[in-house]
């Protein structure tokens, strides 16, 4: 038995529940008399909703198929070998469920080595090999094709990526080594580092071809047929494949340096994967593939046994699984149909909501406001956004006309809402204003209509308390920008009934939002945690720590932006309002910063100014600096970080005790999808566990050992 087979057999024993991918070999004559050809098809026996992956048994199946074609090639029975996938899916990489189970560095090393040993055989065959990327290809799916002599790609391919760095790994089955040697370091860094760290950005078929990863691009309808005609041309010499020369000089070094700058800007050195990948790309400059593969094996094993990957997989599973099956949601059969939506308010937030409901539900949407000018502006915004979609080719003229026809605005709520099933308010964040709006809506809306509030911090129960039917009021809190951030906090008031809640979850699903059920507690989840986080930053500044030190203290968290840049985005006045709301509820933990108050009263939009001569980097605004009144307690960056993390750990502990959400997992899901909290941290609770903060503050971990961490 070969070493590879032994390796894979050992790995398979660790992973008994693998969904196994078969590698079917079939033979046929190529067109134009080019000769007999062997085609390997990767297929796990399920439809495209369960994509094909590579676990140890799957690699063993491919290894067996390669035994067969290797013998045929050596005997001169075939002229070439191709590899493709089942309909719509090529292969989406290693099976991460198996990776989570690994406890030993040696087992992790075997996974890397096993993949390399199998894939390398494609490059070592006595005949040319061809990968036909017919559908989604990610990670190991991309890499198996990189080992082939030639590649074609379908124009219909929707998603192609090396997402490993995003998850906390490196492309470890040839990606870091072969890709830069195929398309050059600059393009490889873009695919491996930049796309991964930009929320796992995917490439389409045409981009794969334009980057030079594939040698030919064909229509999806007859992709395999055209690929085989092209293959015949390559083999009989009528098609010449030319690839540009790779810059192995200064260009290579510059690309790696650019990659490090991208990694620094995204993760601030807080996550090792990007840097390990760049080390391998840097070393691949001399074209020694085997040396690169060995480095990939080592990096893969080290990262599999580290906390970052486990947190990345945990975060991925939260978004892909828990996010699609919200904890605590009522039975979906209780949900009522929504055939018309009302929006109270026509400002920017209300207009964004109207556009979202219109695009996703494709039902009539009616806006109301206090005067015709505002109503017209709101409807005009929606029309303008539809025109932009048309201009970009995202929708056709018919659809644009239909969507525009579905949105309208009226002053009279009775006229607008008499037949609406779902009415959402997005008016000023003031309890008396919201109660007044709901009283007016209840008077004219049908008895079954859901009354939803987009409040970010006020009590849903109090808002509903003066209504005849408070059971149909539900919190429906979106995050700005509405089109981009996936989170929707669905808040159950004290009286909210199951049917109203089920309808809210049904609508959230159609809106393609990640819905999390929260208790009606002050500021719900994201705003409560962020306000405590920001409040502690404000406290250390107020006490005397320089602004720059306070900001740098939390840089190792790798957040998408610094706290004060985030405050600018939210708006200092809104930040102040939420901190005042929470201060009324929890005065012992939530402070109202006198300096923030001064900044808001001075009408400043934030703490920073951005000058072109300084490359638009944030600089403390001299006018804000003059407003700041600070004490004389100066903390170091480490002390700032400890203060902030302790405060956040305490708040999350209290929220879980109060039952604001079902589990710590929901806190992480909210922060990842509503606040852009880094995937590589797994949200916040795995990080607090890993750093020992949870135990220091609360006396226990948030998550059991083995959840978002290496099993004990």
Short mmCIF file of C-alpha atoms in Angstrom, two decimals, residues 137 159 222 315 378 527:
data_model
loop_
_atom_site.label_atom_id
_atom_site.label_comp_id
_atom_site.label_asym_id
_atom_site.label_seq_id
_atom_site.Cartn_x
_atom_site.Cartn_y
_atom_site.Cartn_z
CA UNK A 137 -14.92 26.12 -7.66
CA UNK A 159 -18.25 31.68 -7.86
CA UNK A 222 -22.49 23.51 -24.18
CA UNK A 315 -18.09 32.09 12.20
CA UNK A 378 -38.65 59.41 -0.69
CA UNK A 527 -25.91 48.68 19.93
#
